[in-house]
Coordinates of C-alpha atoms and ligand atoms in Angstrom, one line a residue:
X1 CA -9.5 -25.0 26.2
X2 CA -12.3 -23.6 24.1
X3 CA -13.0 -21.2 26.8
X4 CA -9.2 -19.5 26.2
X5 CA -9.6 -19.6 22.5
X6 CA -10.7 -16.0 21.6
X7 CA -12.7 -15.7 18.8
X8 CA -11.8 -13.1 16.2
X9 CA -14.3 -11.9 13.7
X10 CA -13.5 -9.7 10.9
X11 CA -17.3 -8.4 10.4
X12 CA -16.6 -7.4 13.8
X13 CA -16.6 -3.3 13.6
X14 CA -16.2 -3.1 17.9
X15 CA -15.1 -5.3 20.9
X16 CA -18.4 -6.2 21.8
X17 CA -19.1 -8.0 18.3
X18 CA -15.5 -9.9 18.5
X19 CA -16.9 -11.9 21.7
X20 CA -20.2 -12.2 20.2
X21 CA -21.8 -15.5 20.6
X22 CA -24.2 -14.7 17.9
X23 CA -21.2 -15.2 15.9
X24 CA -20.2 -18.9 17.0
X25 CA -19.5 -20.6 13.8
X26 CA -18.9 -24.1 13.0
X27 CA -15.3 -24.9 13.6
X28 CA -12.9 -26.1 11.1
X29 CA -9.3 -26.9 11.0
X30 CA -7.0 -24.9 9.0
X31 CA -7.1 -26.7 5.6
X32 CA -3.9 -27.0 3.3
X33 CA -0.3 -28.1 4.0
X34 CA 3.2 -27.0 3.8
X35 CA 4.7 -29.7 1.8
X36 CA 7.8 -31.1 3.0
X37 CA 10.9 -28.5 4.2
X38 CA 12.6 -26.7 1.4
X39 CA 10.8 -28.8 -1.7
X40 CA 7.2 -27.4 -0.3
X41 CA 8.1 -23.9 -0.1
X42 CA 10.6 -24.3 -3.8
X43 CA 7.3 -25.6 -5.2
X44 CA 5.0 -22.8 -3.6
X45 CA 7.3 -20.6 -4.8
X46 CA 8.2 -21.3 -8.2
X47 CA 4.3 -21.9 -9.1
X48 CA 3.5 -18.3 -7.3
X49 CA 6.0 -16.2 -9.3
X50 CA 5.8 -18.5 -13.0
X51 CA 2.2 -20.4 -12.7
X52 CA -0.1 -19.9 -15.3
X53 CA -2.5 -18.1 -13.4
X54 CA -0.1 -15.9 -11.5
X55 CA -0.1 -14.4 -8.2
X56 CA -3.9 -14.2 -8.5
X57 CA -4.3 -18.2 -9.2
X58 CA -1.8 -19.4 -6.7
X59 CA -4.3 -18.0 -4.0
X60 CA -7.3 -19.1 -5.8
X61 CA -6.3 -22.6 -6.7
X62 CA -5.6 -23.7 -3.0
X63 CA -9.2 -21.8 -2.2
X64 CA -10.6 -24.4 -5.0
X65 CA -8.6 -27.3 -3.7
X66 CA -9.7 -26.9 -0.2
X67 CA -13.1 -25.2 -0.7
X68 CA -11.7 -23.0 2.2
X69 CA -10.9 -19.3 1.9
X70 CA -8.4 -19.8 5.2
X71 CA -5.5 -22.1 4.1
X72 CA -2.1 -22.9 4.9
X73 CA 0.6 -22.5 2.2
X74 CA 3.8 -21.4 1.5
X75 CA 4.9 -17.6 1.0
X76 CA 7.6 -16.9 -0.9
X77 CA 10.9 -16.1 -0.7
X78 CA 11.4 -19.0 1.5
X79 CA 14.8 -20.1 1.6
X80 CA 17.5 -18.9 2.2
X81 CA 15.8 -15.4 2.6
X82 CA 13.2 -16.1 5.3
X83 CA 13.4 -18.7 7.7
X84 CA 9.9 -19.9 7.9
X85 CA 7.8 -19.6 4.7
X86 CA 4.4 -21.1 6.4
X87 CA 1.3 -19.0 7.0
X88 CA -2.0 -19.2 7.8
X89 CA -3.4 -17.4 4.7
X90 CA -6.6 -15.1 5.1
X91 CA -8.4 -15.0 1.7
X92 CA -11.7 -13.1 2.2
X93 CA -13.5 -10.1 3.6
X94 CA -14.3 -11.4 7.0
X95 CA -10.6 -13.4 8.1
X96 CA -8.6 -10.5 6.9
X97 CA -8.9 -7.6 9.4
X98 CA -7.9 -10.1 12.4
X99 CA -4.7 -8.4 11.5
X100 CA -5.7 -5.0 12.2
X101 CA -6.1 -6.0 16.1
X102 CA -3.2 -5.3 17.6
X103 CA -5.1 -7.2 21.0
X104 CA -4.4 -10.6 19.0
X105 CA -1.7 -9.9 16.6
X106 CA 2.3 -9.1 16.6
X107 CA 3.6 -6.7 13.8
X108 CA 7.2 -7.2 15.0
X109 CA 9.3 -7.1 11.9
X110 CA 6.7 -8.3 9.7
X111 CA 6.4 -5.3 7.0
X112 CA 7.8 -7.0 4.2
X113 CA 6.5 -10.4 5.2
X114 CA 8.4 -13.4 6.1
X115 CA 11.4 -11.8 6.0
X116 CA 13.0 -8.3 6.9
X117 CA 15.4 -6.3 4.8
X118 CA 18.6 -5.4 6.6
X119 CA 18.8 -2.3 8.6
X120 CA 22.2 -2.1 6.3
X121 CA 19.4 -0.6 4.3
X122 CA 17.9 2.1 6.9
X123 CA 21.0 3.7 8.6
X124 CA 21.5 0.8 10.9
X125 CA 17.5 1.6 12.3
X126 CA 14.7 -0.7 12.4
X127 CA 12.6 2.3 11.5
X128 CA 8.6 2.5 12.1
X129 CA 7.4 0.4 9.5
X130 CA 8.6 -3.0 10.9
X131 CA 8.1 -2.2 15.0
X132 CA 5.0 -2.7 16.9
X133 CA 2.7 -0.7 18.4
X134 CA 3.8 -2.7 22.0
X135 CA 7.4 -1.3 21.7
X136 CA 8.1 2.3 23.3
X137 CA 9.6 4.2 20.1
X138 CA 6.4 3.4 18.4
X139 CA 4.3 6.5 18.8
X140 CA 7.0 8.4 18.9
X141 CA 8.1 8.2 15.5
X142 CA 4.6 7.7 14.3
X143 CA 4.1 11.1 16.2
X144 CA 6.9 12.7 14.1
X145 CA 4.9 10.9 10.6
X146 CA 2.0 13.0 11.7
X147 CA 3.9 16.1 12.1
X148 CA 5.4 15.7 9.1
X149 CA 2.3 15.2 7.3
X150 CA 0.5 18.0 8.7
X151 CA 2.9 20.5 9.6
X152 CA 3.1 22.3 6.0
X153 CA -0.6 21.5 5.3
X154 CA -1.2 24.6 3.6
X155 CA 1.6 23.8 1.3
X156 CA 0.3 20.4 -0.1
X157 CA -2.2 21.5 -2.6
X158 CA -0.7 24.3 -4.1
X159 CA 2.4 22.6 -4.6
X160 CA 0.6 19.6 -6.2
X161 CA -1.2 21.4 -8.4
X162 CA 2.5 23.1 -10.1
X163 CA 4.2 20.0 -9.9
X164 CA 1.6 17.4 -11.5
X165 CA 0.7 20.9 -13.7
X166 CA 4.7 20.8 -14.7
X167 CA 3.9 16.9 -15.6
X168 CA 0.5 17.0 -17.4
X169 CA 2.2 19.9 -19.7
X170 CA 5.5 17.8 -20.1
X171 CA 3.1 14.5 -21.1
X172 CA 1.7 17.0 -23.7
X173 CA 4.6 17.7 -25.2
X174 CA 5.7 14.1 -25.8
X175 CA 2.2 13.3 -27.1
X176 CA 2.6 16.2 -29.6
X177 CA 6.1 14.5 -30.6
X178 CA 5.9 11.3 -30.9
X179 CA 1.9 10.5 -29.9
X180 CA 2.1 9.0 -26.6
X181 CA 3.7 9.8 -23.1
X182 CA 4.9 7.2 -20.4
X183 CA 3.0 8.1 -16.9
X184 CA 5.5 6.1 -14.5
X185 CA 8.8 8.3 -15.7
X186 CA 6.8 10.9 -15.2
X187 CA 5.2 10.3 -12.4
X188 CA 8.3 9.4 -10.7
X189 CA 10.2 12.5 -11.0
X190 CA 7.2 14.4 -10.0
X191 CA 6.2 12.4 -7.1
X192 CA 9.5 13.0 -5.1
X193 CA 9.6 16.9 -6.4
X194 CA 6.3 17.4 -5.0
X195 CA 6.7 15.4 -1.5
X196 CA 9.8 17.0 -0.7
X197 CA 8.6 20.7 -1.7
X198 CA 5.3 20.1 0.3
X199 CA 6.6 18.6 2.9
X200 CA 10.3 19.9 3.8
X201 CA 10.0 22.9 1.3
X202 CA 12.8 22.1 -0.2
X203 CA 13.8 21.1 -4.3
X204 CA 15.6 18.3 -4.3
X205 CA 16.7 20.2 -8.0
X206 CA 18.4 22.7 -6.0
X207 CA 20.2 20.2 -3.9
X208 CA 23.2 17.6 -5.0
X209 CA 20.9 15.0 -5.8
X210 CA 19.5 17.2 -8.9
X211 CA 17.3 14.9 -10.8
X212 CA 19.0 11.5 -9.8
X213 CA 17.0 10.8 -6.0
X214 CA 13.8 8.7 -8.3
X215 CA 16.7 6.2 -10.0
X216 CA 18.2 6.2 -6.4
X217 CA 15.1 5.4 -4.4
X218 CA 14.3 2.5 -6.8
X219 CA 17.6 0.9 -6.7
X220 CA 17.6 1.3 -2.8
X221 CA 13.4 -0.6 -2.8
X222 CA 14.7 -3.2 -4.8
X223 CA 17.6 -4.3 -2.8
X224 CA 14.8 -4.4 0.5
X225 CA 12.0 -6.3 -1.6
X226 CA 13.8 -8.2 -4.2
X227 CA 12.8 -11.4 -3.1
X228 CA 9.1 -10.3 -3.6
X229 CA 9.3 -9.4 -7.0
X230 CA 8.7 -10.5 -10.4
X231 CA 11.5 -8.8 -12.7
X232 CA 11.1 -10.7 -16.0
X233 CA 14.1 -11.9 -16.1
X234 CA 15.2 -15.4 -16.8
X235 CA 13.3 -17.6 -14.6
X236 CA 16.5 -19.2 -13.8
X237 CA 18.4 -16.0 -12.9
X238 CA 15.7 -14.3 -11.4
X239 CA 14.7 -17.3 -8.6
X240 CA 17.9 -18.5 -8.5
X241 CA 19.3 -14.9 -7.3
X242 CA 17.0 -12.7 -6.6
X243 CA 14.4 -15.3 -4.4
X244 CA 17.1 -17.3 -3.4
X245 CA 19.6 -14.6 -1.6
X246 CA 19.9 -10.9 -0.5
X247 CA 21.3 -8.6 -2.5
X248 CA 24.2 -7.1 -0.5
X249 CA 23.5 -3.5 0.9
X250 CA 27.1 -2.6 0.2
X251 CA 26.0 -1.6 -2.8
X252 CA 23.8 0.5 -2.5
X253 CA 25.5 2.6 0.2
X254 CA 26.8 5.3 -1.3
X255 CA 23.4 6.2 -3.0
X256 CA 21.9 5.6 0.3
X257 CA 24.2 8.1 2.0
X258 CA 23.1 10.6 -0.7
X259 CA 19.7 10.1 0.3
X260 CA 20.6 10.7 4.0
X261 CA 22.7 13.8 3.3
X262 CA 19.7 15.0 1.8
X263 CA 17.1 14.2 4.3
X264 CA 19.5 15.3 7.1
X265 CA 19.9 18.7 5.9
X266 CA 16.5 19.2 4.3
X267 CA 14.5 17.9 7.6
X268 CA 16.0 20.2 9.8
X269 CA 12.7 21.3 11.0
X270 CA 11.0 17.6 11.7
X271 CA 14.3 16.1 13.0
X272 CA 14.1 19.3 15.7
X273 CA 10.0 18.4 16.0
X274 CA 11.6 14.7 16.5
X275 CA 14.4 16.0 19.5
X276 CA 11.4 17.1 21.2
X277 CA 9.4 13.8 21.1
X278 CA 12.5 12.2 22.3
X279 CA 13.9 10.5 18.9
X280 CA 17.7 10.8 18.9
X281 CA 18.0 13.2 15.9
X282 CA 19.7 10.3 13.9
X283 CA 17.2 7.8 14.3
X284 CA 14.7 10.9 13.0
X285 CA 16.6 11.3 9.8
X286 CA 16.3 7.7 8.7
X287 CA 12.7 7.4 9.7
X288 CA 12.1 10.4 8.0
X289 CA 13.9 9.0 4.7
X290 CA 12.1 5.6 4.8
X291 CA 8.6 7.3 5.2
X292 CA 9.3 10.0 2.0
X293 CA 11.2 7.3 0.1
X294 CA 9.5 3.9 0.9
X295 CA 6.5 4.6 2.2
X296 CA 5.5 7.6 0.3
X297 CA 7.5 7.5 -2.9
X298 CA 6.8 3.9 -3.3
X299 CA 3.4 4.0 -2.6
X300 CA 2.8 7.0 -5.0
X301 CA 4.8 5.1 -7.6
X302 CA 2.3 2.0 -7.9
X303 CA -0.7 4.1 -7.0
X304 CA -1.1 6.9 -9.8
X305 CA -0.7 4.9 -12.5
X306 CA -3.0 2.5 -11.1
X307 CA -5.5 5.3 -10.5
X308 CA -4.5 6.7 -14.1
X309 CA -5.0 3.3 -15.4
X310 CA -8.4 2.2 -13.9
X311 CA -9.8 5.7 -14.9
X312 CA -8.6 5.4 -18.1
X313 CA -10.2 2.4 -18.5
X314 CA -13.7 4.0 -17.4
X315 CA -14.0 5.6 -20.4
X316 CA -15.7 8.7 -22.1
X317 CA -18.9 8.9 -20.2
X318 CA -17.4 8.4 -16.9
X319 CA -14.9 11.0 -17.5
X320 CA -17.9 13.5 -18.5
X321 CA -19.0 12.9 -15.0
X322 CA -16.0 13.6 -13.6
X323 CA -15.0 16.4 -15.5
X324 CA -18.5 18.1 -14.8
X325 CA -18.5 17.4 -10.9
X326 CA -14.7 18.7 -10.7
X327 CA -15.2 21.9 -12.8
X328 CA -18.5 22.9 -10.7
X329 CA -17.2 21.9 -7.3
X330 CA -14.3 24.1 -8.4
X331 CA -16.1 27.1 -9.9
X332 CA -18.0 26.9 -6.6
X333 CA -14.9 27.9 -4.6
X334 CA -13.5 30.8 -6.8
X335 CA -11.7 28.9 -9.3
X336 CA -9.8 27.6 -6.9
X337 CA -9.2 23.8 -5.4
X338 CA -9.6 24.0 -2.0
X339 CA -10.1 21.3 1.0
X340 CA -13.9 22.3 1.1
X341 CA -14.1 21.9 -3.2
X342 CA -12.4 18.5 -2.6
X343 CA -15.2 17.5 -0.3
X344 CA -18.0 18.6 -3.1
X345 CA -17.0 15.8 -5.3
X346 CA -18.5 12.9 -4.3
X347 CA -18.1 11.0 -7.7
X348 CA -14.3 11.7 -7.1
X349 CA -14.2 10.4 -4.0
X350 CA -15.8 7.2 -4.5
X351 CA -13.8 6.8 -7.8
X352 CA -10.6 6.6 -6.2
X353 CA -11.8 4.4 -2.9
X354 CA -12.7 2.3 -6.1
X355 CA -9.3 2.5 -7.5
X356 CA -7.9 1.7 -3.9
X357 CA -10.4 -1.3 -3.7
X358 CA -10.6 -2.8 -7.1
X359 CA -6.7 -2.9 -6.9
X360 CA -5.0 -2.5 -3.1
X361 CA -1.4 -0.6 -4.0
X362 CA 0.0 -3.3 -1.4
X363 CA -1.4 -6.3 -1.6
X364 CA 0.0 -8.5 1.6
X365 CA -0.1 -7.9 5.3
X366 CA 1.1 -10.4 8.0
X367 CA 0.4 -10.8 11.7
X368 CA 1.3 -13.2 14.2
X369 CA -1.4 -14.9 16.6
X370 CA -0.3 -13.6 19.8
X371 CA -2.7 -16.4 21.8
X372 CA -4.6 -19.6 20.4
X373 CA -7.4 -18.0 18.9
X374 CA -10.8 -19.0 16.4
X375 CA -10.2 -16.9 13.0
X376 CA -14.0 -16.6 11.5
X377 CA -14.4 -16.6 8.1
X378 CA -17.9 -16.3 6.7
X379 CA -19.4 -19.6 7.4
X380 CA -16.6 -21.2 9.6
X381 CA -14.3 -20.7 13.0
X382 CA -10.6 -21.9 12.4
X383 CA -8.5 -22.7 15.1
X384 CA -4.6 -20.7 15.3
X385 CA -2.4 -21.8 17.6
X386 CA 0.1 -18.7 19.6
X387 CA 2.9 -18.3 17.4
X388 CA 1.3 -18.7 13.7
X389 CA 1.9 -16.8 11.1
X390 CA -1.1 -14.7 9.6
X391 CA -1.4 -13.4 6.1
X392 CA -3.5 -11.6 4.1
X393 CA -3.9 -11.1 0.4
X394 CA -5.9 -8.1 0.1
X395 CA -7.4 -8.2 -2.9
X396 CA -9.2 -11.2 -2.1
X397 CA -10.4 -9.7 0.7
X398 CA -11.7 -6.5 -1.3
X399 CA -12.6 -8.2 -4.2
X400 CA -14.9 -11.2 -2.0
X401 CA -18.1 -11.2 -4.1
X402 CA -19.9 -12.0 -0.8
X403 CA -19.2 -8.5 -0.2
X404 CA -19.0 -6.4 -3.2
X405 CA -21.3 -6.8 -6.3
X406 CA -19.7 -7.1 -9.3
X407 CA -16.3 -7.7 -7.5
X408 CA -13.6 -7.5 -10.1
X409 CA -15.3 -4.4 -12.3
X410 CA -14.0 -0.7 -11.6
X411 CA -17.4 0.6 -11.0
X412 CA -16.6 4.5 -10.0
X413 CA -20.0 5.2 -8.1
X414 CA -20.1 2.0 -6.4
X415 CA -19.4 4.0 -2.5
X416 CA -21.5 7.1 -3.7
X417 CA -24.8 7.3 -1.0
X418 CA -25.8 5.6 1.7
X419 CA -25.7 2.0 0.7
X420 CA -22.1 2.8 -0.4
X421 CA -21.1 4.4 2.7
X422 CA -21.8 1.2 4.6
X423 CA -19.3 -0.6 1.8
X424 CA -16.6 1.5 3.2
X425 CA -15.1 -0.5 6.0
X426 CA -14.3 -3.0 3.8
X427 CA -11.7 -0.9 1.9
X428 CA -8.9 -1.9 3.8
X429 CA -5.6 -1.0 1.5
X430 CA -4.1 0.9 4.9
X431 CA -4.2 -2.0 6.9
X432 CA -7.4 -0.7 8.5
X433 CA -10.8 -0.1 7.2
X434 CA -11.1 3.4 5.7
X435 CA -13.8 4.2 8.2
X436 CA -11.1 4.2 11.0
X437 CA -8.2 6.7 11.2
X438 CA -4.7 5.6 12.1
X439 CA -3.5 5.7 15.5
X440 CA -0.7 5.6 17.9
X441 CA -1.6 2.6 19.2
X442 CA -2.1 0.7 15.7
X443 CA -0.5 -0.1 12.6
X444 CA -3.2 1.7 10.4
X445 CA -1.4 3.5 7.8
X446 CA 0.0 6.7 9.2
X447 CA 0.1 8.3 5.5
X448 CA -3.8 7.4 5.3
X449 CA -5.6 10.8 4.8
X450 CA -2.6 12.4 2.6
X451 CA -2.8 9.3 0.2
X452 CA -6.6 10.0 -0.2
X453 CA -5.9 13.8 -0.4
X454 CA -3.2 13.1 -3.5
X455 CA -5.3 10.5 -4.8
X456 CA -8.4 13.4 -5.2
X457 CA -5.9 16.0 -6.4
X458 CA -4.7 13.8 -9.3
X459 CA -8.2 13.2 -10.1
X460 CA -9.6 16.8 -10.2
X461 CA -6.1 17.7 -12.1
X462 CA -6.7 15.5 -14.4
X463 CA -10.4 16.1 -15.2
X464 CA -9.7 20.2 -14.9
X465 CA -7.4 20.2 -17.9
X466 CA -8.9 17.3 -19.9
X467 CA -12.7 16.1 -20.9
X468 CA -11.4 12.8 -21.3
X469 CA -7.8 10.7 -22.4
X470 CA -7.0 7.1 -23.4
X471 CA -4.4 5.0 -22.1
X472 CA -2.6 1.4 -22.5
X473 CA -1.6 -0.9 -19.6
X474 CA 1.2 -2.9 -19.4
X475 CA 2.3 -4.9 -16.2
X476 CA 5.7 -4.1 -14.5
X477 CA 7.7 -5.5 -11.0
X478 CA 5.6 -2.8 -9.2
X479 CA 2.3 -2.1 -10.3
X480 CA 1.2 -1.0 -13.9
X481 CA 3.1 0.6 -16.9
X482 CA 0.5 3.0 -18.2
X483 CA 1.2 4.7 -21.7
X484 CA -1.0 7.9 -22.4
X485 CA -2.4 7.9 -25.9
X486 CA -4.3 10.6 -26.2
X487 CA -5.0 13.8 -23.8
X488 CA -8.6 15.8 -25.1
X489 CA -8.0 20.0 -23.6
X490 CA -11.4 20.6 -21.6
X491 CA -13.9 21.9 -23.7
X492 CA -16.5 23.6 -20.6
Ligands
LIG501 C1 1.9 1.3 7.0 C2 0.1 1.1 2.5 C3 1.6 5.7 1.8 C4 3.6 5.7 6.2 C5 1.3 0.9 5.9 C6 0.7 -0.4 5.7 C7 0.2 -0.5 4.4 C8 0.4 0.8 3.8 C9 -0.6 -1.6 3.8 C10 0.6 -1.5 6.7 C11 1.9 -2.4 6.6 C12 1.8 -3.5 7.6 O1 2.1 -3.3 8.8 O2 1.5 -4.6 7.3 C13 0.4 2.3 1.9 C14 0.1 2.7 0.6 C15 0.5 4.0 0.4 C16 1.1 4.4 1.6 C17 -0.6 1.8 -0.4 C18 0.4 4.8 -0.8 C19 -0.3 4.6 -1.8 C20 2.2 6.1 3.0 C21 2.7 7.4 3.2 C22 3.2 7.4 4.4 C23 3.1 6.1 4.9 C24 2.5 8.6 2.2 C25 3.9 8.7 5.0 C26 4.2 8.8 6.1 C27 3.3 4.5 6.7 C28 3.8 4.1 8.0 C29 3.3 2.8 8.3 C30 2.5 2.4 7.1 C31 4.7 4.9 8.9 C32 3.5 2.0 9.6 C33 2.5 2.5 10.6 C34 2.8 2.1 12.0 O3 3.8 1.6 12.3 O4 1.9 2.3 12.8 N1 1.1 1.6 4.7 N2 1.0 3.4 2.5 N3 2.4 5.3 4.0 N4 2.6 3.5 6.2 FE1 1.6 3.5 4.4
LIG502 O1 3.5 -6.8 -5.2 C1 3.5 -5.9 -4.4 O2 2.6 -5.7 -3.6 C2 4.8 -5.2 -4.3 C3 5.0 -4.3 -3.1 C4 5.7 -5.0 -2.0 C5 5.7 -4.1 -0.8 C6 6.4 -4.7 0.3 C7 5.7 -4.6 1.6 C8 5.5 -3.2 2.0 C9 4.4 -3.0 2.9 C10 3.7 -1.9 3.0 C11 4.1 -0.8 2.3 C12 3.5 0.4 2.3 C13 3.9 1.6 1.6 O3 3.8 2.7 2.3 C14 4.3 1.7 0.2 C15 4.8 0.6 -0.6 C16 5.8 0.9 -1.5 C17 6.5 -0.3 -2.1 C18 7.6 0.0 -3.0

């Protein structure tokens, strides 16, 4: 049977490498187990969500226990959400982008995990997210992701710039009252202003969800990923409810049809560019929601104040750096920030690839073996049977200190030259290695370049009106709670 086994190696960058028999490792079973039903996933549970060391030391304490960085374990929610908690768990650089090869994997329904929301939630759809690249309205709808990406490319800068302008100058204002400023408020507001001006053209202000969509869209994620998340509340309430059963989508259906009425009106344009690709114009208009609201919304909502955070953090003389690179690069180009200035700031550049490494905005990925196949880790070969359940937790995968140097530190120039260059494929936070570009036939992320492209704009923003700015970090059910305490006007 070893002859059917295929081997899969994540240091592998083309087929030829995969097969390679340079790369024949020892073998080793899959360490770890699953505990009995129900009391082994409860106990993987509980300890994942309330153990001392957190999400971070449930992964690292079976790595100790096994001295293994491929493990079995349980994932929550488990029961009664999903109906099989137990995963093969991929905890370094090399196991982890098995699950970018769609040759050996299945992404069938598997975007939130072990379990999958109801399409209560998504217009009665399973939109793009959860179907694989195998099933025919795949690159179809990722098609229409692309259009709408790229279709009012001239628009997404300028209308950054005035939006994140707007909430700079607001953050100001509270600073001047009261000495500090929330970012995540903020930032939420001004995330979904400036997707759906960029992207539709259209103010959600100037429509009948006025200023309500960001309260909307958050009550809407929660009642998809409930069971993933850590609210604060009683430990009791919280995994007894929110781990243990589904919120029902009854109630959020009347925001949800808000959202709809919204998308349906304001997306005129990409649901006709969907009619062409053959997406039945309804099936457009909840894809079209779940990519702005979800995907994008909810990605910009634990991803700026993460990048706000960690450059915070950084401190006085990296922000000098910044601020000098941004201001030349921008001089350069007539004052103006342009796609050509963007690409003269190297230091910006690596900074946020930094960002997106030191702390992936989504942290889990899943794949199911689609044959029996040998999973190489660094120094061993495991053996998955067809059928298993893959995960990954990506930050141990971008944080593996036989990788990266220095592996938990923000280091800002750590991907400048050509030594950082090479470190690139190991930055991974779109479910692909940021040397490869998302395609029809994957499940790289199809938002891939824009999120960059934001990621750089917030920077040179940021470093354009300020020489430098101080922050506090707090922890919240997605991603950080940053507090602005001090904003210093640019001086040069
Ligand atoms: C897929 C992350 C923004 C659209 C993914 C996946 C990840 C990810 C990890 C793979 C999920 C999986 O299959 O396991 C992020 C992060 C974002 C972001 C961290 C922001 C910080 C966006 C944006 C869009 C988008 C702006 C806009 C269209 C998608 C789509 C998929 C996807 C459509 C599924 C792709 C496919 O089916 O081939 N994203 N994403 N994402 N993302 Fe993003
Ligand atoms: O702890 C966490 O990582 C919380 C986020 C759970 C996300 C569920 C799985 C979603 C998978 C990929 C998502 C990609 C995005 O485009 C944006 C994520 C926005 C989450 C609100």
């Amino acid at each position: 049977r070893r002859q059917r086994q295929t081997r899969a190696s994540a240091s592998a960058t083309d087929r030829h490498e995969v097969v390679s028999p340079k790369r024949r490792l020892p073998l080793r079973k899959v360490p770890g187990d699953h505990g009995p039903p129900l009391v082994g996933a409860f106990k993987d549970r509980l300890e994942y969500f309330y153990g001392p060391g957190g999400r971070d030391g449930f992964f690292a304490s079976r790595v100790r226990a096994h001295r293994s960085t491929v493990v079995r374990l349980n994932m929550p929610p488990g029961p009664f959400v999903a109906k099989d908690p137990r995963v093969v768990a991929l905890l370094d650089a090399a196991s982890f982008p098995v699950l970018f090869d769609t040759s050996l994997v299945d992404k069938t329904d598997l975007f939130t995990g072990t379990f999958m929301p109801s399409t209560d939630l998504t217009g009665g759809y399973r939109v793009l997210s959860y179907v694989d690249p195998a099933e025919p309205n795949h690159a179809p709808l990722k098609s229409l992701l692309f259009h709408l990406l790229t279709h009012r490319r001239q628009h997404v800068i300028p209308t950054f710039r005035e939006v994140y302008g707007d909430l700079f100058g607001l953050m100001e204002n509270d600073l001047a009252r009261s000495g500090k400023s929330d970012f995540g408020n903020h930032n939420d507001a001004a995330a979904f202003g400036f997707l759906c001006q960029a992207l539709l053209g259209r103010d959600p202000a100037d429509s009948p969800l006025r200023d309500e969509a960001p309260k909307l869209i958050t009550k809407w994620v929660l009642f998809q990923i409930s069971p993933l998340l850590n609210l604060g509340l009683p430990t009791l309430v919280e995994d007894g409810l929110l781990h243990t059963f589904r919120l029902p989508p009854a109630l959020v259906k009347k925001d949800y049809g808000r959202l709809a009425d919204f998308f349906r009106d304001a997306g005129k344009s990409v649901i006709d560019e969907g009619e062409r690709l053959g997406i039945a114009r309804e099936e457009a208009v909840h894809n079209i929601l779940f990519a702005m609201c979800f995907n994008s919304f909810g990605g910009m909502k634990i991803l700026f104040p993460s990048m706000v955070k960690w450059l915070g953090r950084a401190g006085g003389r990296t922000h000098g750096r910044l601020a000098t690179e941004v201001r030349a690069a921008v001089r350069a180009h007539g004052g103006e920030v342009t796609m050509q200035a963007l690409a003269e700031m190297p230091l910006v550049k690596s900074a946020v690839y930094e960002a997106l490494r030191v702390e992936p905005p989504v942290a889990m990925q899943y794949g199911r073996a689609k044959r029996d196949m040998v999973v190489e880790s660094h120094d061993y070969g495991y053996e998955v049977r067809e059928g298993e359940l893959l995960f990954g937790y990506q930050p141990m995968a971008t944080k593996d200190p036989r990788v990266f140097a220095r592996p938990e530190e923000y280091v800002p120039d750590r991907f400048l030259g050509e030594d950082g260059g090479r470190l690139l494929r190991h930055v991974v936070w779109s479910n692909g290695p940021e040397t490869a570009s998302p395609t029809l036939q994957d499940k790289q992320c199809a938002g891939k370049d824009f999120v960059v492209l934001i990621a750089r704009l917030l920077v040179a923003e940021i470093f354009l009106r300020y020489d430098s700015f101080d922050v506090q970090v707090g922890s919240g059910p997605l991603g950080s709670s940053v507090t602005v305490t001090s904003l210093k006007k640019a001086t040069f």
